[in-house]
C-alpha cells in the first residue's frame, strides 16, 4: 500500500534535512560513542539509517494522523518534519536489543497568530517489520512556555523507506 504525501510541502519545510543528514553521514565515519563502545562506522550498517516517509497516529478521538519525513544518521541524529509540526524536529536515536528507540523535540505555535506556545517531547520504541518498513509507539509530552507539563499523548509511527 502506498501513501500519497504532499512531498513538495514536506520538502520545502524540511529543506535543511538533506544537508544535515549528509553532514551526519559523512562525519559519522570516525565518531565513537563512549556509552556502548561502538563506532559510527559499525552503525553505518544499521537498517534505520536514511530517510523515511512516516505516518503518525494518535490515541485521541477525532485527531487526524500526520504524514511526514524522518531521517536517521550514523551519528545517532534524528531529524523530522510532519504535517502537524510544520517545521524541523531534532533529536537522537539508539539501537536496542529489540530494535531501536528515538526521541526528538519540536516547538508548538498558536494557529491564530503563530506565537510560541511550548514544545512537544516525543519518545518512541520501534522495530522493523520488513527490510523497508518499521513501526514505533510511545508518547508525546507537551510543555507550556514555562516548562509545565500540559498533556501526555500516546502515539504510533509507521515508517517506509523513502
PDB file of C-alpha atoms in Angstrom:
ATOM      1  CA  UNK A   1       0.000   0.000   0.000  1.00  0.00           C
ATOM      2  CA  UNK A   2       1.411   3.376  -0.996  1.00  0.00           C
ATOM      3  CA  UNK A   3       0.547   6.534   0.909  1.00  0.00           C
ATOM      4  CA  UNK A   4       0.427   9.720  -1.147  1.00  0.00           C
ATOM      5  CA  UNK A   5       2.208  12.596   0.545  1.00  0.00           C
ATOM      6  CA  UNK A   6       2.351  16.252  -0.311  1.00  0.00           C
ATOM      7  CA  UNK A   7       6.094  15.885  -0.807  1.00  0.00           C
ATOM      8  CA  UNK A   8       6.574  19.409  -2.103  1.00  0.00           C
ATOM      9  CA  UNK A   9       5.204  20.868   1.125  1.00  0.00           C
ATOM     10  CA  UNK A  10       7.146  18.484   3.375  1.00  0.00           C
ATOM     11  CA  UNK A  11      10.392  19.003   1.471  1.00  0.00           C
ATOM     12  CA  UNK A  12      10.060  22.782   1.465  1.00  0.00           C
ATOM     13  CA  UNK A  13       9.540  22.831   5.244  1.00  0.00           C
ATOM     14  CA  UNK A  14      12.278  20.288   5.843  1.00  0.00           C
ATOM     15  CA  UNK A  15      14.720  21.819   3.365  1.00  0.00           C
ATOM     16  CA  UNK A  16      17.535  21.712   5.884  1.00  0.00           C
ATOM     17  CA  UNK A  17      17.066  17.974   6.318  1.00  0.00           C
ATOM     18  CA  UNK A  18      19.232  16.809   3.389  1.00  0.00           C
ATOM     19  CA  UNK A  19      22.349  18.848   4.215  1.00  0.00           C
ATOM     20  CA  UNK A  20      22.155  17.855   7.876  1.00  0.00           C
ATOM     21  CA  UNK A  21      21.747  14.182   7.016  1.00  0.00           C
ATOM     22  CA  UNK A  22      24.672  14.423   4.596  1.00  0.00           C
ATOM     23  CA  UNK A  23      26.872  16.000   7.234  1.00  0.00           C
ATOM     24  CA  UNK A  24      25.837  13.372   9.762  1.00  0.00           C
ATOM     25  CA  UNK A  25      26.616  10.509   7.410  1.00  0.00           C
ATOM     26  CA  UNK A  26      29.943  11.990   6.328  1.00  0.00           C
ATOM     27  CA  UNK A  27      31.014  12.954   9.826  1.00  0.00           C
ATOM     28  CA  UNK A  28      29.816   9.660  11.240  1.00  0.00           C
ATOM     29  CA  UNK A  29      32.570   7.562   9.695  1.00  0.00           C
ATOM     30  CA  UNK A  30      35.041   8.262  12.503  1.00  0.00           C
ATOM     31  CA  UNK A  31      32.916   9.203  15.512  1.00  0.00           C
ATOM     32  CA  UNK A  32      32.905   6.907  18.549  1.00  0.00           C
ATOM     33  CA  UNK A  33      30.255   6.502  21.214  1.00  0.00           C
ATOM     34  CA  UNK A  34      31.547   6.010  24.743  1.00  0.00           C
ATOM     35  CA  UNK A  35      28.371   4.570  26.307  1.00  0.00           C
ATOM     36  CA  UNK A  36      28.354   1.380  24.221  1.00  0.00           C
ATOM     37  CA  UNK A  37      31.855   1.332  22.743  1.00  0.00           C
ATOM     38  CA  UNK A  38      30.561   1.037  19.178  1.00  0.00           C
ATOM     39  CA  UNK A  39      31.597   3.321  16.333  1.00  0.00           C
ATOM     40  CA  UNK A  40      29.638   5.182  13.701  1.00  0.00           C
ATOM     41  CA  UNK A  41      31.434   3.005  11.170  1.00  0.00           C
ATOM     42  CA  UNK A  42      29.711  -0.028  12.675  1.00  0.00           C
ATOM     43  CA  UNK A  43      26.370   1.825  12.789  1.00  0.00           C
ATOM     44  CA  UNK A  44      26.598   2.515   9.040  1.00  0.00           C
ATOM     45  CA  UNK A  45      25.196  -0.999   8.669  1.00  0.00           C
ATOM     46  CA  UNK A  46      22.045  -0.135  10.630  1.00  0.00           C
ATOM     47  CA  UNK A  47      18.900  -0.536   8.516  1.00  0.00           C
ATOM     48  CA  UNK A  48      17.461   2.585  10.204  1.00  0.00           C
ATOM     49  CA  UNK A  49      19.934   4.956   8.528  1.00  0.00           C
ATOM     50  CA  UNK A  50      18.421   7.074   5.793  1.00  0.00           C
ATOM     51  CA  UNK A  51      15.160   8.839   5.042  1.00  0.00           C
ATOM     52  CA  UNK A  52      11.688   7.512   5.813  1.00  0.00           C
ATOM     53  CA  UNK A  53       8.165   8.541   4.865  1.00  0.00           C
ATOM     54  CA  UNK A  54       6.137   8.284   8.073  1.00  0.00           C
ATOM     55  CA  UNK A  55       2.537   8.209   9.186  1.00  0.00           C
ATOM     56  CA  UNK A  56       1.900   9.260  12.798  1.00  0.00           C
ATOM     57  CA  UNK A  57      -1.351   8.378  14.549  1.00  0.00           C
ATOM     58  CA  UNK A  58      -2.598   9.499  17.953  1.00  0.00           C
ATOM     59  CA  UNK A  59      -4.668   7.885  20.688  1.00  0.00           C
ATOM     60  CA  UNK A  60      -7.042  10.871  20.741  1.00  0.00           C
ATOM     61  CA  UNK A  61     -10.589  10.623  19.351  1.00  0.00           C
ATOM     62  CA  UNK A  62     -11.110  12.710  16.199  1.00  0.00           C
ATOM     63  CA  UNK A  63      -7.427  13.664  15.991  1.00  0.00           C
ATOM     64  CA  UNK A  64      -6.251  13.196  12.393  1.00  0.00           C
ATOM     65  CA  UNK A  65      -2.959  11.479  11.689  1.00  0.00           C
ATOM     66  CA  UNK A  66       0.066  13.285  10.312  1.00  0.00           C
ATOM     67  CA  UNK A  67       2.298  12.475   7.349  1.00  0.00           C
ATOM     68  CA  UNK A  68       5.981  13.306   7.463  1.00  0.00           C
ATOM     69  CA  UNK A  69       9.603  12.628   6.660  1.00  0.00           C
ATOM     70  CA  UNK A  70      12.174  11.381   9.196  1.00  0.00           C
ATOM     71  CA  UNK A  71      15.904  10.849   8.733  1.00  0.00           C
ATOM     72  CA  UNK A  72      18.336   8.916  10.917  1.00  0.00           C
ATOM     73  CA  UNK A  73      22.120   9.427  10.671  1.00  0.00           C
ATOM     74  CA  UNK A  74      25.118   7.304  11.662  1.00  0.00           C
ATOM     75  CA  UNK A  75      25.856   9.840  14.420  1.00  0.00           C
ATOM     76  CA  UNK A  76      22.516   8.894  16.003  1.00  0.00           C
ATOM     77  CA  UNK A  77      20.805  12.114  14.995  1.00  0.00           C
ATOM     78  CA  UNK A  78      17.075  12.001  14.293  1.00  0.00           C
ATOM     79  CA  UNK A  79      15.570  14.739  12.116  1.00  0.00           C
ATOM     80  CA  UNK A  80      11.972  15.013  11.064  1.00  0.00           C
ATOM     81  CA  UNK A  81       9.015  17.045   9.982  1.00  0.00           C
ATOM     82  CA  UNK A  82       5.307  16.260   9.873  1.00  0.00           C
ATOM     83  CA  UNK A  83       2.247  17.989   8.529  1.00  0.00           C
ATOM     84  CA  UNK A  84       1.226  18.791  12.117  1.00  0.00           C
ATOM     85  CA  UNK A  85       4.574  20.111  13.352  1.00  0.00           C
ATOM     86  CA  UNK A  86       5.170  22.277  10.299  1.00  0.00           C
ATOM     87  CA  UNK A  87       8.911  22.650  10.914  1.00  0.00           C
ATOM     88  CA  UNK A  88      12.035  20.612  11.610  1.00  0.00           C
ATOM     89  CA  UNK A  89      12.237  18.484  14.753  1.00  0.00           C
ATOM     90  CA  UNK A  90      15.596  17.398  16.136  1.00  0.00           C
ATOM     91  CA  UNK A  91      16.565  14.504  18.374  1.00  0.00           C
ATOM     92  CA  UNK A  92      18.532  11.290  18.672  1.00  0.00           C
ATOM     93  CA  UNK A  93      18.151   7.536  18.210  1.00  0.00           C
ATOM     94  CA  UNK A  94      19.842   4.405  19.500  1.00  0.00           C
ATOM     95  CA  UNK A  95      19.723   0.709  18.692  1.00  0.00           C
ATOM     96  CA  UNK A  96      18.237  -1.659  21.278  1.00  0.00           C
ATOM     97  CA  UNK A  97      18.156  -5.436  21.559  1.00  0.00           C
ATOM     98  CA  UNK A  98      14.550  -5.366  20.295  1.00  0.00           C
ATOM     99  CA  UNK A  99      15.003  -2.721  17.557  1.00  0.00           C
ATOM    100  CA  UNK A 100      15.586   0.972  18.210  1.00  0.00           C
ATOM    101  CA  UNK A 101      14.432   3.995  20.202  1.00  0.00           C
ATOM    102  CA  UNK A 102      14.230   7.624  19.164  1.00  0.00           C
ATOM    103  CA  UNK A 103      13.457  10.897  20.878  1.00  0.00           C
ATOM    104  CA  UNK A 104      13.016  14.378  19.475  1.00  0.00           C
ATOM    105  CA  UNK A 105      11.538  17.762  20.276  1.00  0.00           C
ATOM    106  CA  UNK A 106       9.530  20.220  18.280  1.00  0.00           C
ATOM    107  CA  UNK A 107       8.072  23.594  19.105  1.00  0.00           C
ATOM    108  CA  UNK A 108       4.347  24.386  19.194  1.00  0.00           C
ATOM    109  CA  UNK A 109       2.837  27.572  17.803  1.00  0.00           C
ATOM    110  CA  UNK A 110      -0.675  29.053  18.052  1.00  0.00           C
ATOM    111  CA  UNK A 111      -2.799  28.602  14.922  1.00  0.00           C
ATOM    112  CA  UNK A 112      -4.229  32.107  15.009  1.00  0.00           C
ATOM    113  CA  UNK A 113      -1.141  34.320  15.393  1.00  0.00           C
ATOM    114  CA  UNK A 114       1.816  31.938  15.197  1.00  0.00           C
ATOM    115  CA  UNK A 115       3.044  32.756  18.699  1.00  0.00           C
ATOM    116  CA  UNK A 116       5.213  30.218  20.542  1.00  0.00           C
ATOM    117  CA  UNK A 117       3.099  28.141  22.943  1.00  0.00           C
ATOM    118  CA  UNK A 118       5.539  25.453  24.118  1.00  0.00           C
ATOM    119  CA  UNK A 119       7.179  22.244  22.952  1.00  0.00           C
ATOM    120  CA  UNK A 120       6.468  18.566  22.493  1.00  0.00           C
ATOM    121  CA  UNK A 121       8.974  15.900  23.554  1.00  0.00           C
ATOM    122  CA  UNK A 122       8.470  12.623  21.713  1.00  0.00           C
ATOM    123  CA  UNK A 123       9.835   9.244  22.862  1.00  0.00           C
ATOM    124  CA  UNK A 124       9.187   6.080  20.867  1.00  0.00           C
ATOM    125  CA  UNK A 125      10.428   2.485  20.706  1.00  0.00           C
ATOM    126  CA  UNK A 126      10.383   0.722  17.357  1.00  0.00           C
ATOM    127  CA  UNK A 127      11.123  -2.460  15.495  1.00  0.00           C
ATOM    128  CA  UNK A 128      11.485  -3.419  11.865  1.00  0.00           C
ATOM    129  CA  UNK A 129       8.547  -5.169  10.212  1.00  0.00           C
ATOM    130  CA  UNK A 130      10.466  -5.746   6.949  1.00  0.00           C
ATOM    131  CA  UNK A 131      13.661  -4.538   5.272  1.00  0.00           C
ATOM    132  CA  UNK A 132      11.895  -1.332   4.222  1.00  0.00           C
ATOM    133  CA  UNK A 133       9.316  -0.725   6.989  1.00  0.00           C
ATOM    134  CA  UNK A 134       9.163  -0.221  10.739  1.00  0.00           C
ATOM    135  CA  UNK A 135       6.646   0.630  13.432  1.00  0.00           C
ATOM    136  CA  UNK A 136       7.154   2.500  16.675  1.00  0.00           C
ATOM    137  CA  UNK A 137       4.995   3.618  19.581  1.00  0.00           C
ATOM    138  CA  UNK A 138       5.395   5.820  22.605  1.00  0.00           C
ATOM    139  CA  UNK A 139       4.395   9.190  23.968  1.00  0.00           C
ATOM    140  CA  UNK A 140       4.420  12.841  23.119  1.00  0.00           C
ATOM    141  CA  UNK A 141       4.570  15.080  26.170  1.00  0.00           C
ATOM    142  CA  UNK A 142       3.539  18.720  25.728  1.00  0.00           C
ATOM    143  CA  UNK A 143       5.002  21.517  27.852  1.00  0.00           C
ATOM    144  CA  UNK A 144       3.904  25.152  28.009  1.00  0.00           C
ATOM    145  CA  UNK A 145       6.296  28.101  27.696  1.00  0.00           C
ATOM    146  CA  UNK A 146       7.064  27.924  31.430  1.00  0.00           C
ATOM    147  CA  UNK A 147       8.073  24.252  31.240  1.00  0.00           C
ATOM    148  CA  UNK A 148       4.909  22.911  32.885  1.00  0.00           C
ATOM    149  CA  UNK A 149       3.632  19.588  31.565  1.00  0.00           C
ATOM    150  CA  UNK A 150       0.201  20.108  29.997  1.00  0.00           C
ATOM    151  CA  UNK A 151      -0.527  16.779  28.240  1.00  0.00           C
ATOM    152  CA  UNK A 152       0.784  13.294  27.503  1.00  0.00           C
ATOM    153  CA  UNK A 153      -0.466  11.647  24.317  1.00  0.00           C
ATOM    154  CA  UNK A 154       0.101   8.082  23.133  1.00  0.00           C
ATOM    155  CA  UNK A 155       1.229   7.913  19.514  1.00  0.00           C
ATOM    156  CA  UNK A 156       2.343   5.391  16.919  1.00  0.00           C
ATOM    157  CA  UNK A 157       4.556   5.887  13.881  1.00  0.00           C
ATOM    158  CA  UNK A 158       4.877   3.718  10.778  1.00  0.00           C
ATOM    159  CA  UNK A 159       7.915   4.296   8.567  1.00  0.00           C
ATOM    160  CA  UNK A 160       8.524   3.278   4.953  1.00  0.00           C
ATOM    161  CA  UNK A 161      11.910   3.748   3.285  1.00  0.00           C
ATOM    162  CA  UNK A 162      11.730   6.915   1.186  1.00  0.00           C
TER     163      UNK A 162
END
